[in-house]
């Protein structure tokens, strides 16, 4: 059997008894035109291994294979989906490897060969945590060339937000420090079965070869976590305890201690993080 002659997804769901489970964030995409459109946002897949999280009944998995992925490594927590995915694997000439388990616990790297793209309609309950992990390895460039991911629209807006907007925060800084994110398109709740309560959006995040500005990723993460944890407070208060004398460090990089985190640009956060690093060394 070829990928094109696999049964429609509604039939697959019925045959394998895949009634959606809320606890696993299961909102399935059943329209193969739509899964094809998502897969194409990742660009050319031939010559790439693709990591997919949460393939479910395999709508997006089919599209990734049809778009020519060299191999798809898919991590799925729901064992009920495995027989349906095995059928896709057989129809793809063995290009699908399914890892059964929790994507937060399994390490897919031994199963992947560079270059790698990540494409997923993520379970909402683990999406942000996975994104932060993929964005914050110590070394850069990371194992992936790009991430093409479905999020709730609000999360997508946080990823691409610029200073001065309500959505601007930790996720914006982590996404823009060493990568280039853009929102591709939005999907209404009715695109999914069952429909979620919120509008979704596909985001494409391309890894940059190097960070936009010099900074330690670890210290930058710490600074923005503190700054945005108390985003209404002035920096001199929200950053208290970061170094013994926060005011002097802020003065040294010409950032007014009375400013609030949402007005501080990525470049300023990087400068501040460097000053924190130096202040800690001088201790
Ligand atoms: N990709 C499919 C689609 O587009 O129709 C399903 C997407 S559905 C939003 C999320 C999928 O992730 C479900 O199949 C669910 O079982 C799976 N999932 C949930 N939590 C997971 C986890 N921690 N690790 C791996 N898969 C998980």
PDB file of N, CA, C and O in Angstrom, residues 104-156:
ATOM      1  N   UNK A 104       8.611  14.377  26.848  1.00  0.00           N
ATOM      2  CA  UNK A 104       9.391  15.126  27.845  1.00  0.00           C
ATOM      3  C   UNK A 104      10.477  14.243  28.464  1.00  0.00           C
ATOM      4  O   UNK A 104      11.390  14.725  29.109  1.00  0.00           O
ATOM      5  N   UNK A 105      10.336  12.931  28.273  1.00  0.00           N
ATOM      6  CA  UNK A 105      11.294  12.005  28.911  1.00  0.00           C
ATOM      7  C   UNK A 105      12.193  11.293  27.913  1.00  0.00           C
ATOM      8  O   UNK A 105      13.301  10.906  28.249  1.00  0.00           O
ATOM      9  N   UNK A 106      11.697  11.096  26.679  1.00  0.00           N
ATOM     10  CA  UNK A 106      12.480  10.338  25.689  1.00  0.00           C
ATOM     11  C   UNK A 106      13.478  11.235  24.977  1.00  0.00           C
ATOM     12  O   UNK A 106      13.165  12.365  24.627  1.00  0.00           O
ATOM     13  N   UNK A 107      14.669  10.721  24.732  1.00  0.00           N
ATOM     14  CA  UNK A 107      15.671  11.477  23.966  1.00  0.00           C
ATOM     15  C   UNK A 107      15.670  10.945  22.528  1.00  0.00           C
ATOM     16  O   UNK A 107      16.101   9.816  22.286  1.00  0.00           O
ATOM     17  N   UNK A 108      15.208  11.753  21.571  1.00  0.00           N
ATOM     18  CA  UNK A 108      15.133  11.253  20.194  1.00  0.00           C
ATOM     19  C   UNK A 108      16.468  11.339  19.455  1.00  0.00           C
ATOM     20  O   UNK A 108      16.608  10.784  18.366  1.00  0.00           O
ATOM     21  N   UNK A 109      17.459  12.017  20.028  1.00  0.00           N
ATOM     22  CA  UNK A 109      18.695  12.303  19.281  1.00  0.00           C
ATOM     23  C   UNK A 109      19.400  11.053  18.752  1.00  0.00           C
ATOM     24  O   UNK A 109      19.879  11.056  17.617  1.00  0.00           O
ATOM     25  N   UNK A 110      19.468   9.953  19.533  1.00  0.00           N
ATOM     26  CA  UNK A 110      20.120   8.765  18.974  1.00  0.00           C
ATOM     27  C   UNK A 110      19.415   8.221  17.729  1.00  0.00           C
ATOM     28  O   UNK A 110      19.988   7.414  16.998  1.00  0.00           O
ATOM     29  N   UNK A 111      18.164   8.641  17.486  1.00  0.00           N
ATOM     30  CA  UNK A 111      17.400   8.115  16.342  1.00  0.00           C
ATOM     31  C   UNK A 111      17.444   9.045  15.128  1.00  0.00           C
ATOM     32  O   UNK A 111      16.862   8.742  14.098  1.00  0.00           O
ATOM     33  N   UNK A 112      18.089  10.209  15.292  1.00  0.00           N
ATOM     34  CA  UNK A 112      18.064  11.223  14.227  1.00  0.00           C
ATOM     35  C   UNK A 112      19.448  11.462  13.659  1.00  0.00           C
ATOM     36  O   UNK A 112      20.452  11.414  14.378  1.00  0.00           O
ATOM     37  N   UNK A 113      19.465  11.768  12.354  1.00  0.00           N
ATOM     38  CA  UNK A 113      20.722  12.166  11.719  1.00  0.00           C
ATOM     39  C   UNK A 113      20.552  13.561  11.137  1.00  0.00           C
ATOM     40  O   UNK A 113      19.519  13.865  10.543  1.00  0.00           O
ATOM     41  N   UNK A 114      21.579  14.395  11.285  1.00  0.00           N
ATOM     42  CA  UNK A 114      21.522  15.754  10.747  1.00  0.00           C
ATOM     43  C   UNK A 114      21.469  15.707   9.226  1.00  0.00           C
ATOM     44  O   UNK A 114      22.035  14.777   8.631  1.00  0.00           O
ATOM     45  N   UNK A 115      20.833  16.693   8.573  1.00  0.00           N
ATOM     46  CA  UNK A 115      20.116  17.796   9.194  1.00  0.00           C
ATOM     47  C   UNK A 115      18.699  17.380   9.625  1.00  0.00           C
ATOM     48  O   UNK A 115      18.100  16.494   9.028  1.00  0.00           O
ATOM     49  N   UNK A 116      18.210  18.083  10.661  1.00  0.00           N
ATOM     50  CA  UNK A 116      16.923  17.727  11.271  1.00  0.00           C
ATOM     51  C   UNK A 116      15.993  18.944  11.296  1.00  0.00           C
ATOM     52  O   UNK A 116      16.435  20.060  11.585  1.00  0.00           O
ATOM     53  N   UNK A 117      14.725  18.716  10.966  1.00  0.00           N
ATOM     54  CA  UNK A 117      13.692  19.733  11.188  1.00  0.00           C
ATOM     55  C   UNK A 117      12.666  19.150  12.151  1.00  0.00           C
ATOM     56  O   UNK A 117      12.421  17.936  12.114  1.00  0.00           O
ATOM     57  N   UNK A 118      12.101  20.008  12.995  1.00  0.00           N
ATOM     58  CA  UNK A 118      11.048  19.562  13.908  1.00  0.00           C
ATOM     59  C   UNK A 118       9.720  20.105  13.386  1.00  0.00           C
ATOM     60  O   UNK A 118       9.623  21.296  13.067  1.00  0.00           O
ATOM     61  N   UNK A 119       8.737  19.245  13.246  1.00  0.00           N
ATOM     62  CA  UNK A 119       7.409  19.671  12.788  1.00  0.00           C
ATOM     63  C   UNK A 119       6.383  18.969  13.675  1.00  0.00           C
ATOM     64  O   UNK A 119       6.442  17.743  13.819  1.00  0.00           O
ATOM     65  N   UNK A 120       5.469  19.731  14.286  1.00  0.00           N
ATOM     66  CA  UNK A 120       4.519  19.072  15.187  1.00  0.00           C
ATOM     67  C   UNK A 120       3.271  19.902  15.440  1.00  0.00           C
ATOM     68  O   UNK A 120       3.339  21.124  15.522  1.00  0.00           O
ATOM     69  N   UNK A 121       2.152  19.193  15.525  1.00  0.00           N
ATOM     70  CA  UNK A 121       0.940  19.764  16.088  1.00  0.00           C
ATOM     71  C   UNK A 121       0.985  19.342  17.551  1.00  0.00           C
ATOM     72  O   UNK A 121       0.575  18.264  17.912  1.00  0.00           O
ATOM     73  N   UNK A 122       1.575  20.212  18.355  1.00  0.00           N
ATOM     74  CA  UNK A 122       1.958  19.824  19.714  1.00  0.00           C
ATOM     75  C   UNK A 122       0.767  19.677  20.642  1.00  0.00           C
ATOM     76  O   UNK A 122      -0.184  20.456  20.547  1.00  0.00           O
ATOM     77  N   UNK A 123       0.855  18.715  21.550  1.00  0.00           N
ATOM     78  CA  UNK A 123      -0.134  18.702  22.628  1.00  0.00           C
ATOM     79  C   UNK A 123       0.061  19.980  23.462  1.00  0.00           C
ATOM     80  O   UNK A 123       1.191  20.292  23.857  1.00  0.00           O
ATOM     81  N   UNK A 124      -1.026  20.736  23.682  1.00  0.00           N
ATOM     82  CA  UNK A 124      -0.882  22.040  24.343  1.00  0.00           C
ATOM     83  C   UNK A 124      -0.250  21.932  25.731  1.00  0.00           C
ATOM     84  O   UNK A 124       0.459  22.811  26.170  1.00  0.00           O
ATOM     85  N   UNK A 125      -0.516  20.783  26.389  1.00  0.00           N
ATOM     86  CA  UNK A 125      -0.020  20.667  27.775  1.00  0.00           C
ATOM     87  C   UNK A 125       1.504  20.578  27.860  1.00  0.00           C
ATOM     88  O   UNK A 125       2.079  20.855  28.888  1.00  0.00           O
ATOM     89  N   UNK A 126       2.170  20.187  26.781  1.00  0.00           N
ATOM     90  CA  UNK A 126       3.640  20.071  26.862  1.00  0.00           C
ATOM     91  C   UNK A 126       4.358  20.983  25.854  1.00  0.00           C
ATOM     92  O   UNK A 126       5.580  21.058  25.854  1.00  0.00           O
ATOM     93  N   UNK A 127       3.574  21.697  25.042  1.00  0.00           N
ATOM     94  CA  UNK A 127       4.158  22.471  23.942  1.00  0.00           C
ATOM     95  C   UNK A 127       5.182  23.505  24.369  1.00  0.00           C
ATOM     96  O   UNK A 127       6.305  23.555  23.836  1.00  0.00           O
ATOM     97  N   UNK A 128       4.822  24.350  25.342  1.00  0.00           N
ATOM     98  CA  UNK A 128       5.734  25.433  25.728  1.00  0.00           C
ATOM     99  C   UNK A 128       6.994  24.876  26.371  1.00  0.00           C
ATOM    100  O   UNK A 128       8.097  25.371  26.120  1.00  0.00           O
ATOM    101  N   UNK A 129       6.827  23.836  27.172  1.00  0.00           N
ATOM    102  CA  UNK A 129       8.008  23.264  27.827  1.00  0.00           C
ATOM    103  C   UNK A 129       8.993  22.696  26.802  1.00  0.00           C
ATOM    104  O   UNK A 129      10.212  22.905  26.893  1.00  0.00           O
ATOM    105  N   UNK A 130       8.468  21.997  25.793  1.00  0.00           N
ATOM    106  CA  UNK A 130       9.353  21.465  24.741  1.00  0.00           C
ATOM    107  C   UNK A 130      10.021  22.601  23.981  1.00  0.00           C
ATOM    108  O   UNK A 130      11.222  22.560  23.699  1.00  0.00           O
ATOM    109  N   UNK A 131       9.245  23.637  23.656  1.00  0.00           N
ATOM    110  CA  UNK A 131       9.812  24.767  22.911  1.00  0.00           C
ATOM    111  C   UNK A 131      10.974  25.389  23.691  1.00  0.00           C
ATOM    112  O   UNK A 131      12.048  25.627  23.127  1.00  0.00           O
ATOM    113  N   UNK A 132      10.770  25.627  24.967  1.00  0.00           N
ATOM    114  CA  UNK A 132      11.832  26.252  25.772  1.00  0.00           C
ATOM    115  C   UNK A 132      13.070  25.351  25.801  1.00  0.00           C
ATOM    116  O   UNK A 132      14.194  25.821  25.645  1.00  0.00           O
ATOM    117  N   UNK A 133      12.876  24.064  25.911  1.00  0.00           N
ATOM    118  CA  UNK A 133      14.035  23.143  25.883  1.00  0.00           C
ATOM    119  C   UNK A 133      14.781  23.239  24.559  1.00  0.00           C
ATOM    120  O   UNK A 133      16.009  23.251  24.526  1.00  0.00           O
ATOM    121  N   UNK A 134      14.026  23.274  23.444  1.00  0.00           N
ATOM    122  CA  UNK A 134      14.676  23.314  22.128  1.00  0.00           C
ATOM    123  C   UNK A 134      15.405  24.639  21.914  1.00  0.00           C
ATOM    124  O   UNK A 134      16.385  24.695  21.174  1.00  0.00           O
ATOM    125  N   UNK A 135      14.920  25.698  22.578  1.00  0.00           N
ATOM    126  CA  UNK A 135      15.527  27.021  22.382  1.00  0.00           C
ATOM    127  C   UNK A 135      16.704  27.284  23.308  1.00  0.00           C
ATOM    128  O   UNK A 135      17.442  28.243  23.103  1.00  0.00           O
ATOM    129  N   UNK A 136      16.868  26.469  24.340  1.00  0.00           N
ATOM    130  CA  UNK A 136      17.856  26.822  25.360  1.00  0.00           C
ATOM    131  C   UNK A 136      18.965  25.785  25.582  1.00  0.00           C
ATOM    132  O   UNK A 136      19.422  25.623  26.721  1.00  0.00           O
ATOM    133  N   UNK A 137      19.437  25.103  24.527  1.00  0.00           N
ATOM    134  CA  UNK A 137      20.605  24.258  24.786  1.00  0.00           C
ATOM    135  C   UNK A 137      21.802  25.166  25.053  1.00  0.00           C
ATOM    136  O   UNK A 137      21.800  26.340  24.624  1.00  0.00           O
ATOM    137  N   UNK A 138      22.772  24.626  25.735  1.00  0.00           N
ATOM    138  CA  UNK A 138      23.944  25.460  26.045  1.00  0.00           C
ATOM    139  C   UNK A 138      24.687  25.842  24.759  1.00  0.00           C
ATOM    140  O   UNK A 138      25.107  26.975  24.592  1.00  0.00           O
ATOM    141  N   UNK A 139      24.840  24.858  23.863  1.00  0.00           N
ATOM    142  CA  UNK A 139      25.601  25.115  22.637  1.00  0.00           C
ATOM    143  C   UNK A 139      24.683  25.466  21.470  1.00  0.00           C
ATOM    144  O   UNK A 139      23.555  24.974  21.401  1.00  0.00           O
ATOM    145  N   UNK A 140      25.165  26.288  20.599  1.00  0.00           N
ATOM    146  CA  UNK A 140      24.409  26.708  19.418  1.00  0.00           C
ATOM    147  C   UNK A 140      25.312  26.630  18.213  1.00  0.00           C
ATOM    148  O   UNK A 140      26.497  26.916  18.346  1.00  0.00           O
ATOM    149  N   UNK A 141      24.869  26.240  17.001  1.00  0.00           N
ATOM    150  CA  UNK A 141      23.503  25.868  16.642  1.00  0.00           C
ATOM    151  C   UNK A 141      23.018  24.573  17.303  1.00  0.00           C
ATOM    152  O   UNK A 141      23.814  23.720  17.681  1.00  0.00           O
ATOM    153  N   UNK A 142      21.667  24.441  17.408  1.00  0.00           N
ATOM    154  CA  UNK A 142      21.083  23.271  18.074  1.00  0.00           C
ATOM    155  C   UNK A 142      21.005  22.081  17.117  1.00  0.00           C
ATOM    156  O   UNK A 142      21.473  22.175  15.984  1.00  0.00           O
ATOM    157  N   UNK A 143      20.364  20.992  17.558  1.00  0.00           N
ATOM    158  CA  UNK A 143      20.276  19.796  16.705  1.00  0.00           C
ATOM    159  C   UNK A 143      19.314  20.002  15.544  1.00  0.00           C
ATOM    160  O   UNK A 143      19.310  19.251  14.588  1.00  0.00           O
ATOM    161  N   UNK A 144      18.466  21.050  15.618  1.00  0.00           N
ATOM    162  CA  UNK A 144      17.447  21.277  14.585  1.00  0.00           C
ATOM    163  C   UNK A 144      17.780  22.505  13.742  1.00  0.00           C
ATOM    164  O   UNK A 144      18.378  23.460  14.233  1.00  0.00           O
ATOM    165  N   UNK A 145      17.371  22.469  12.469  1.00  0.00           N
ATOM    166  CA  UNK A 145      17.502  23.640  11.600  1.00  0.00           C
ATOM    167  C   UNK A 145      16.306  24.569  11.757  1.00  0.00           C
ATOM    168  O   UNK A 145      16.429  25.786  11.684  1.00  0.00           O
ATOM    169  N   UNK A 146      15.115  23.960  11.884  1.00  0.00           N
ATOM    170  CA  UNK A 146      13.914  24.787  12.076  1.00  0.00           C
ATOM    171  C   UNK A 146      12.878  24.016  12.868  1.00  0.00           C
ATOM    172  O   UNK A 146      12.901  22.779  12.921  1.00  0.00           O
ATOM    173  N   UNK A 147      11.980  24.800  13.505  1.00  0.00           N
ATOM    174  CA  UNK A 147      10.843  24.236  14.233  1.00  0.00           C
ATOM    175  C   UNK A 147       9.581  24.758  13.554  1.00  0.00           C
ATOM    176  O   UNK A 147       9.458  25.977  13.363  1.00  0.00           O
ATOM    177  N   UNK A 148       8.680  23.871  13.154  1.00  0.00           N
ATOM    178  CA  UNK A 148       7.399  24.314  12.587  1.00  0.00           C
ATOM    179  C   UNK A 148       6.332  23.722  13.495  1.00  0.00           C
ATOM    180  O   UNK A 148       6.128  22.504  13.512  1.00  0.00           O
ATOM    181  N   UNK A 149       5.696  24.583  14.285  1.00  0.00           N
ATOM    182  CA  UNK A 149       4.904  24.088  15.407  1.00  0.00           C
ATOM    183  C   UNK A 149       3.543  24.764  15.503  1.00  0.00           C
ATOM    184  O   UNK A 149       3.418  25.965  15.233  1.00  0.00           O
ATOM    185  N   UNK A 150       2.559  23.980  15.920  1.00  0.00           N
ATOM    186  CA  UNK A 150       1.229  24.521  16.179  1.00  0.00           C
ATOM    187  C   UNK A 150       1.123  24.911  17.650  1.00  0.00           C
ATOM    188  O   UNK A 150       1.513  24.145  18.528  1.00  0.00           O
ATOM    189  N   UNK A 151       0.614  26.135  17.877  1.00  0.00           N
ATOM    190  CA  UNK A 151       0.385  26.597  19.249  1.00  0.00           C
ATOM    191  C   UNK A 151      -0.987  27.252  19.335  1.00  0.00           C
ATOM    192  O   UNK A 151      -1.583  27.613  18.323  1.00  0.00           O
ATOM    193  N   UNK A 152      -1.421  27.490  20.555  1.00  0.00           N
ATOM    194  CA  UNK A 152      -2.547  28.399  20.733  1.00  0.00           C
ATOM    195  C   UNK A 152      -2.097  29.758  20.200  1.00  0.00           C
ATOM    196  O   UNK A 152      -0.924  30.111  20.362  1.00  0.00           O
ATOM    197  N   UNK A 153      -3.024  30.517  19.594  1.00  0.00           N
ATOM    198  CA  UNK A 153      -2.619  31.785  18.985  1.00  0.00           C
ATOM    199  C   UNK A 153      -1.906  32.692  19.991  1.00  0.00           C
ATOM    200  O   UNK A 153      -0.929  33.364  19.662  1.00  0.00           O
ATOM    201  N   UNK A 154      -2.357  32.696  21.242  1.00  0.00           N
ATOM    202  CA  UNK A 154      -1.746  33.579  22.250  1.00  0.00           C
ATOM    203  C   UNK A 154      -0.270  33.237  22.448  1.00  0.00           C
ATOM    204  O   UNK A 154       0.566  34.122  22.627  1.00  0.00           O
ATOM    205  N   UNK A 155       0.054  31.951  22.436  1.00  0.00           N
ATOM    206  CA  UNK A 155       1.454  31.535  22.608  1.00  0.00           C
ATOM    207  C   UNK A 155       2.268  31.952  21.382  1.00  0.00           C
ATOM    208  O   UNK A 155       3.381  32.468  21.496  1.00  0.00           O
ATOM    209  N   UNK A 156       1.678  31.761  20.182  1.00  0.00           N
ATOM    210  CA  UNK A 156       2.366  32.167  18.941  1.00  0.00           C
ATOM    211  C   UNK A 156       2.673  33.669  18.989  1.00  0.00           C
ATOM    212  O   UNK A 156       3.770  34.107  18.595  1.00  0.00           O
TER     213      UNK A 156
END
